[in-house]
Amino acid sequence: MLDKIINSAITKEGAGARLEDDNNGGTLVLLAVIKEKLPDGQNLPLPPVILAELGKDPQNPTLCFYGHVDVQPAKKDDGWKTDPYTLTEINGNLYGRGATDNKGPVLAWINAVETFRALKLAMPVNFKFVIEGMEEAGSLGLEKLLEEEKQCFFADVDYIVISDNLWLSNSKPALTYGTRGNACFFVEVESGDKDLHSGTFGGIIHEPMMDLIALLDSLVDPTGHIRIPGIYDSVAALTEEERKLYESIEFDLEEHKNNSGVKKFLYDTKEEILLHLWRYPSLSIHGIEGAFHEPGTKTVIPAKVIGKFSIRQVPHMDLSVVKRQVVEYLEDVFSKRNSPNKLKVSMPLGAEPWVADINDPLYIAARRAVKTVFREDPDFIRDGSTIPIARMFQTIMQKSVIMLPIGAADDGEHSQNEKISRYNYIEGTKVFAAFFLEISKLHGQLQETSNTKTDN
Amino acid sequence: MLDKIINSAITKEGAGARLEDDNNGGTLVLLAVIKEKLPDGQNLPLPPVILAELGKDPQNPTLCFYGHVDVQPAKKDDGWKTDPYTLTEINGNLYGRGATDNKGPVLAWINAVETFRALKLAMPVNFKFVIEGMEEAGSLGLEKLLEEEKQCFFADVDYIVISDNLWLSNSKPALTYGTRGNACFFVEVESGDKDLHSGTFGGIIHEPMMDLIALLDSLVDPTGHIRIPGIYDSVAALTEEERKLYESIEFDLEEHKNNSGVKKFLYDTKEEILLHLWRYPSLSIHGIEGAFHEPGTKTVIPAKVIGKFSIRQVPHMDLSVVKRQVVEYLEDVFSKRNSPNKLKVSMPLGAEPWVADINDPLYIAARRAVKTVFREDPDFIRDGSTIPIARMFQTIMQKSVIMLPIGAADDGEHSQNEKISRYNYIEGTKVFAAFFLEISKLHGQLQETSNTKTDN
């Protein structure tokens, strides 16, 4: 049935091919087809985004669930013990590409919905589904679709749930309430239009590489502290409530170190490590374009080199302020070198950080659901990397977002032998079902309070 | 005839296929075939080196002339105005690949020899020829051949002449008496065996790139001064005699700057520029292996990066001392960073500088020959780059070497539209012929003095 709809939709022109399917208990399925303009002018249709809704009870809150069904590439030869595209259970683990990222959680959510229908229980919430197929390629087209549909398909959404990340631990559940942003910088230093011979010009020119190396070296001190003046000014102060969250978090520091391959971290305690991964900015230098990068030797003085670094920013750092601080600082460092070369600093990519209020009904409901199923409180965690989806939904819909993972830290997303455990899959499904009830109850109470207030 | 000899020689096994050709006025031609061992164990015969001799008069000095007949690649499509492999004269210039580097000078030398025979003049010198076909590929096999033949074919050589470089000016002749060496360094910093994600590890690890950038940044200050302690200690002091050589040198500073594309050199005067190109060491940073080097962005923290730089050393810097100074300095800088990463500094390549005594009979004779032909004294110049041949001949044969160029600065060796002017070709031939007479006379006088001394 779905195949037929998709095939029908992708043959149509333009975005938002709308196909109603009223025979299926009030479900509406839309296939949104976004076209991507290629450099040659051709319009390429992207894999369609499935938009579906179930239930329209005005008494119920409407949950928007985001997931994706595209996966990272996988071949048996890469080192898989089983065929990556045949789900295979071994010792309680379900192995297969997409098992945890993100087909497993998508199916668990659908299973939770089905359970209510199978038991003929009243559905406590209304649903909107957004299931895309371009997540691993940067969710191309999704932002445009959300913008286009926010007043239509998404008009009555109250809460957004994303289940596309992992717990921090192999065994303890977690709720994710923040991700860092990512501001990528290019530092270009140019002396002219041709590379020079180090015999013929070495010793008499200001080499662009020397300037660039000095600029890059000015960014961070050996303790990991970013030297750019003002860069820490807007970093949210650590509150006592927040600091306490870190104490109970289950995080195997030793295992994380082993995973990294490094001998020693910059900090010694679990708390310091997590604080610096999640809620303080970091700066990494990725490489240099235009210089000699091959094995062996070459006696070249490159004429134009581009250093690449990025800053993982955190609330409440403002991208445009960060950009200005970086540019001004590097221009200042450069000016002190009296170099005749040309400097150009740019920020080709900038993604904002995201942070949620852990006292939002979404988090209260999810915490209760986890407690009901797992008999323990979840860890409240963040992610040091950048997941633009949460921020995108929050900004466009102006509704609160929760990241509610059900996979364990060792699931191996993007790796060989990706898995989700049967335990996590089933208990995760239960968490979702319990969450429907909890958020419905909380939402009702909030409405009541709000109505009472209005009555007064 | 030569074709037959070459074909015959390269079918033989081993080096030094020896073929005498006594019908040609006492000329001996040897085809030395060196085999190069490939990584797969196969022995590949290299293009043969032509060793030839003419004359064995014990009263005459024996001049060993080095040249090469291999060339840089050239295609009409590269931007040649004429077919690169058909010598074409336009406005007094002879265009063609190898015209100046190095077929022209080799033929000029042979023409000079032929002139004496054509005029039935007594030959004032004996000749040894070394004409190779691997110069543009690093003279592979040549050093081995020189070592093998130094007691045989080269046993009676008195002087070595190389004519494989250019004047510094377009119009003023020059004699070259020095080249800088080249010590290439690898600085490897490693944190572990896998690259890391800057979201998952940025801010908590000592990034190898940060260490490497700091190490590279410690090498040279913004004025071009090398910061490695002791590195200038062995640099030969500038003598008054040497300083004076620089005054009269014809060198178009503005043109050299235009050729480089840079806006400004580190020094303002011709003398300072040439001193820093020729007789002071320089350090250039070439690039980094193992880091991100492509266009675009990538959020990687590279686990193992190798910085590449080189030092052009000068007399009397010792390679092993330079290596020790570099290693000790970088280890010291690194130790102050308290990084848990692994540092490895190595010198994969080291070529010594070369400098000749400009009061050697070779230079006195050449200066006189130039004065006779061009009616002006030559400039005494050096080369900032590394030409291992001169040093190689000097070290192995323990005889003095002169680099006696006949091509002009604008000949475009290795470039499109390489040329030698008809004027330079003919006057250069005359210089060679005059040089035979001058060196013969000087050598005779020296022998006489030496004999007189022995008699006393």
PDB file of N, CA, C and O in Angstrom, chain B residues 228-238 279-281 313-325 352-353 355 382:
ATOM      1  N   ILE B 228      65.529  27.890  16.118  1.00  0.00           N
ATOM      2  CA  ILE B 228      66.181  26.699  16.684  1.00  0.00           C
ATOM      3  C   ILE B 228      67.549  27.092  17.251  1.00  0.00           C
ATOM      4  O   ILE B 228      68.409  27.570  16.505  1.00  0.00           O
ATOM      5  N   PRO B 229      67.759  26.896  18.555  1.00  0.00           N
ATOM      6  CA  PRO B 229      69.007  27.349  19.167  1.00  0.00           C
ATOM      7  C   PRO B 229      70.226  26.703  18.494  1.00  0.00           C
ATOM      8  O   PRO B 229      70.231  25.504  18.221  1.00  0.00           O
ATOM      9  N   GLY B 230      71.209  27.523  18.216  1.00  0.00           N
ATOM     10  CA  GLY B 230      72.465  27.020  17.670  1.00  0.00           C
ATOM     11  C   GLY B 230      72.492  26.859  16.162  1.00  0.00           C
ATOM     12  O   GLY B 230      73.534  26.546  15.583  1.00  0.00           O
ATOM     13  N   ILE B 231      71.341  27.049  15.512  1.00  0.00           N
ATOM     14  CA  ILE B 231      71.264  26.709  14.083  1.00  0.00           C
ATOM     15  C   ILE B 231      72.178  27.600  13.229  1.00  0.00           C
ATOM     16  O   ILE B 231      72.664  27.176  12.189  1.00  0.00           O
ATOM     17  N   TYR B 232      72.434  28.821  13.719  1.00  0.00           N
ATOM     18  CA  TYR B 232      73.301  29.720  12.924  1.00  0.00           C
ATOM     19  C   TYR B 232      74.782  29.625  13.331  1.00  0.00           C
ATOM     20  O   TYR B 232      75.627  30.267  12.714  1.00  0.00           O
ATOM     21  N   ASP B 233      75.062  28.809  14.364  1.00  0.00           N
ATOM     22  CA  ASP B 233      76.421  28.789  14.925  1.00  0.00           C
ATOM     23  C   ASP B 233      77.510  28.472  13.899  1.00  0.00           C
ATOM     24  O   ASP B 233      78.590  29.048  13.938  1.00  0.00           O
ATOM     25  N   SER B 234      77.227  27.519  13.014  1.00  0.00           N
ATOM     26  CA  SER B 234      78.270  27.077  12.077  1.00  0.00           C
ATOM     27  C   SER B 234      78.222  27.774  10.730  1.00  0.00           C
ATOM     28  O   SER B 234      78.993  27.439   9.832  1.00  0.00           O
ATOM     29  N   VAL B 235      77.295  28.716  10.584  1.00  0.00           N
ATOM     30  CA  VAL B 235      77.212  29.409   9.301  1.00  0.00           C
ATOM     31  C   VAL B 235      78.506  30.201   9.090  1.00  0.00           C
ATOM     32  O   VAL B 235      78.916  30.974   9.958  1.00  0.00           O
ATOM     33  N   ALA B 236      79.134  29.971   7.946  1.00  0.00           N
ATOM     34  CA  ALA B 236      80.406  30.638   7.656  1.00  0.00           C
ATOM     35  C   ALA B 236      80.242  32.148   7.775  1.00  0.00           C
ATOM     36  O   ALA B 236      79.232  32.702   7.330  1.00  0.00           O
ATOM     37  N   ALA B 237      81.228  32.793   8.381  1.00  0.00           N
ATOM     38  CA  ALA B 237      81.168  34.249   8.515  1.00  0.00           C
ATOM     39  C   ALA B 237      81.324  34.878   7.134  1.00  0.00           C
ATOM     40  O   ALA B 237      82.028  34.352   6.272  1.00  0.00           O
ATOM     41  N   LEU B 238      80.643  35.984   6.949  1.00  0.00           N
ATOM     42  CA  LEU B 238      80.729  36.700   5.679  1.00  0.00           C
ATOM     43  C   LEU B 238      82.053  37.473   5.644  1.00  0.00           C
ATOM     44  O   LEU B 238      82.287  38.357   6.477  1.00  0.00           O
ATOM     45  N   ARG B 279      73.538  32.228   1.169  1.00  0.00           N
ATOM     46  CA  ARG B 279      74.580  31.884   2.140  1.00  0.00           C
ATOM     47  C   ARG B 279      74.076  31.908   3.566  1.00  0.00           C
ATOM     48  O   ARG B 279      74.837  31.783   4.503  1.00  0.00           O
ATOM     49  N   TYR B 280      72.770  32.067   3.746  1.00  0.00           N
ATOM     50  CA  TYR B 280      72.179  31.888   5.066  1.00  0.00           C
ATOM     51  C   TYR B 280      71.123  30.794   4.966  1.00  0.00           C
ATOM     52  O   TYR B 280      70.498  30.632   3.909  1.00  0.00           O
ATOM     53  N   PRO B 281      70.921  30.055   6.037  1.00  0.00           N
ATOM     54  CA  PRO B 281      69.921  28.987   5.975  1.00  0.00           C
ATOM     55  C   PRO B 281      68.498  29.559   5.971  1.00  0.00           C
ATOM     56  O   PRO B 281      68.273  30.665   6.447  1.00  0.00           O
ATOM     57  N   GLN B 313      70.343  24.288   4.300  1.00  0.00           N
ATOM     58  CA  GLN B 313      71.540  24.625   5.060  1.00  0.00           C
ATOM     59  C   GLN B 313      72.650  25.129   4.148  1.00  0.00           C
ATOM     60  O   GLN B 313      72.609  24.962   2.930  1.00  0.00           O
ATOM     61  N   VAL B 314      73.629  25.754   4.791  1.00  0.00           N
ATOM     62  CA  VAL B 314      74.732  26.376   4.053  1.00  0.00           C
ATOM     63  C   VAL B 314      76.036  25.966   4.717  1.00  0.00           C
ATOM     64  O   VAL B 314      76.037  25.446   5.840  1.00  0.00           O
ATOM     65  N   PRO B 315      77.168  26.187   4.033  1.00  0.00           N
ATOM     66  CA  PRO B 315      78.455  25.922   4.694  1.00  0.00           C
ATOM     67  C   PRO B 315      78.568  26.770   5.958  1.00  0.00           C
ATOM     68  O   PRO B 315      78.134  27.922   5.945  1.00  0.00           O
ATOM     69  N   HIS B 316      79.071  26.251   7.051  1.00  0.00           N
ATOM     70  CA  HIS B 316      79.575  24.898   7.254  1.00  0.00           C
ATOM     71  C   HIS B 316      78.662  24.149   8.207  1.00  0.00           C
ATOM     72  O   HIS B 316      79.123  23.511   9.142  1.00  0.00           O
ATOM     73  N   MET B 317      77.376  24.253   7.932  1.00  0.00           N
ATOM     74  CA  MET B 317      76.425  23.536   8.792  1.00  0.00           C
ATOM     75  C   MET B 317      76.552  22.040   8.532  1.00  0.00           C
ATOM     76  O   MET B 317      76.569  21.607   7.378  1.00  0.00           O
ATOM     77  N   ASP B 318      76.591  21.281   9.621  1.00  0.00           N
ATOM     78  CA  ASP B 318      76.734  19.837   9.503  1.00  0.00           C
ATOM     79  C   ASP B 318      75.355  19.191   9.624  1.00  0.00           C
ATOM     80  O   ASP B 318      74.606  19.491  10.551  1.00  0.00           O
ATOM     81  N   LEU B 319      75.044  18.314   8.687  1.00  0.00           N
ATOM     82  CA  LEU B 319      73.704  17.702   8.653  1.00  0.00           C
ATOM     83  C   LEU B 319      73.336  17.019   9.959  1.00  0.00           C
ATOM     84  O   LEU B 319      72.211  17.158  10.443  1.00  0.00           O
ATOM     85  N   SER B 320      74.291  16.289  10.532  1.00  0.00           N
ATOM     86  CA  SER B 320      73.950  15.536  11.742  1.00  0.00           C
ATOM     87  C   SER B 320      73.754  16.490  12.920  1.00  0.00           C
ATOM     88  O   SER B 320      72.946  16.234  13.806  1.00  0.00           O
ATOM     89  N   VAL B 321      74.480  17.595  12.910  1.00  0.00           N
ATOM     90  CA  VAL B 321      74.296  18.592  13.975  1.00  0.00           C
ATOM     91  C   VAL B 321      72.937  19.274  13.814  1.00  0.00           C
ATOM     92  O   VAL B 321      72.189  19.444  14.782  1.00  0.00           O
ATOM     93  N   VAL B 322      72.616  19.650  12.563  1.00  0.00           N
ATOM     94  CA  VAL B 322      71.319  20.269  12.296  1.00  0.00           C
ATOM     95  C   VAL B 322      70.199  19.346  12.759  1.00  0.00           C
ATOM     96  O   VAL B 322      69.257  19.767  13.433  1.00  0.00           O
ATOM     97  N   LYS B 323      70.329  18.086  12.443  1.00  0.00           N
ATOM     98  CA  LYS B 323      69.295  17.124  12.831  1.00  0.00           C
ATOM     99  C   LYS B 323      69.146  17.085  14.359  1.00  0.00           C
ATOM    100  O   LYS B 323      68.025  17.131  14.880  1.00  0.00           O
ATOM    101  N   ARG B 324      70.266  17.035  15.044  1.00  0.00           N
ATOM    102  CA  ARG B 324      70.215  16.977  16.500  1.00  0.00           C
ATOM    103  C   ARG B 324      69.580  18.245  17.078  1.00  0.00           C
ATOM    104  O   ARG B 324      68.745  18.192  17.979  1.00  0.00           O
ATOM    105  N   GLN B 325      69.971  19.395  16.530  1.00  0.00           N
ATOM    106  CA  GLN B 325      69.416  20.667  17.015  1.00  0.00           C
ATOM    107  C   GLN B 325      67.901  20.726  16.829  1.00  0.00           C
ATOM    108  O   GLN B 325      67.157  21.148  17.709  1.00  0.00           O
ATOM    109  N   GLU B 352      73.743  17.816   1.406  1.00  0.00           N
ATOM    110  CA  GLU B 352      74.711  18.798   1.908  1.00  0.00           C
ATOM    111  C   GLU B 352      74.772  20.009   0.980  1.00  0.00           C
ATOM    112  O   GLU B 352      74.515  19.899  -0.216  1.00  0.00           O
ATOM    113  N   PRO B 353      75.138  21.154   1.506  1.00  0.00           N
ATOM    114  CA  PRO B 353      75.395  22.298   0.631  1.00  0.00           C
ATOM    115  C   PRO B 353      76.727  22.087  -0.104  1.00  0.00           C
ATOM    116  O   PRO B 353      77.491  21.185   0.220  1.00  0.00           O
ATOM    117  N   VAL B 355      80.072  24.436  -1.747  1.00  0.00           N
ATOM    118  CA  VAL B 355      80.667  25.735  -2.032  1.00  0.00           C
ATOM    119  C   VAL B 355      82.072  25.504  -2.567  1.00  0.00           C
ATOM    120  O   VAL B 355      82.781  24.591  -2.132  1.00  0.00           O
ATOM    121  N   ARG B 382      75.687  32.175  -6.473  1.00  0.00           N
ATOM    122  CA  ARG B 382      75.360  30.867  -5.882  1.00  0.00           C
ATOM    123  C   ARG B 382      73.937  30.510  -6.294  1.00  0.00           C
ATOM    124  O   ARG B 382      73.259  31.268  -6.992  1.00  0.00           O
TER     125      ARG B 382
END
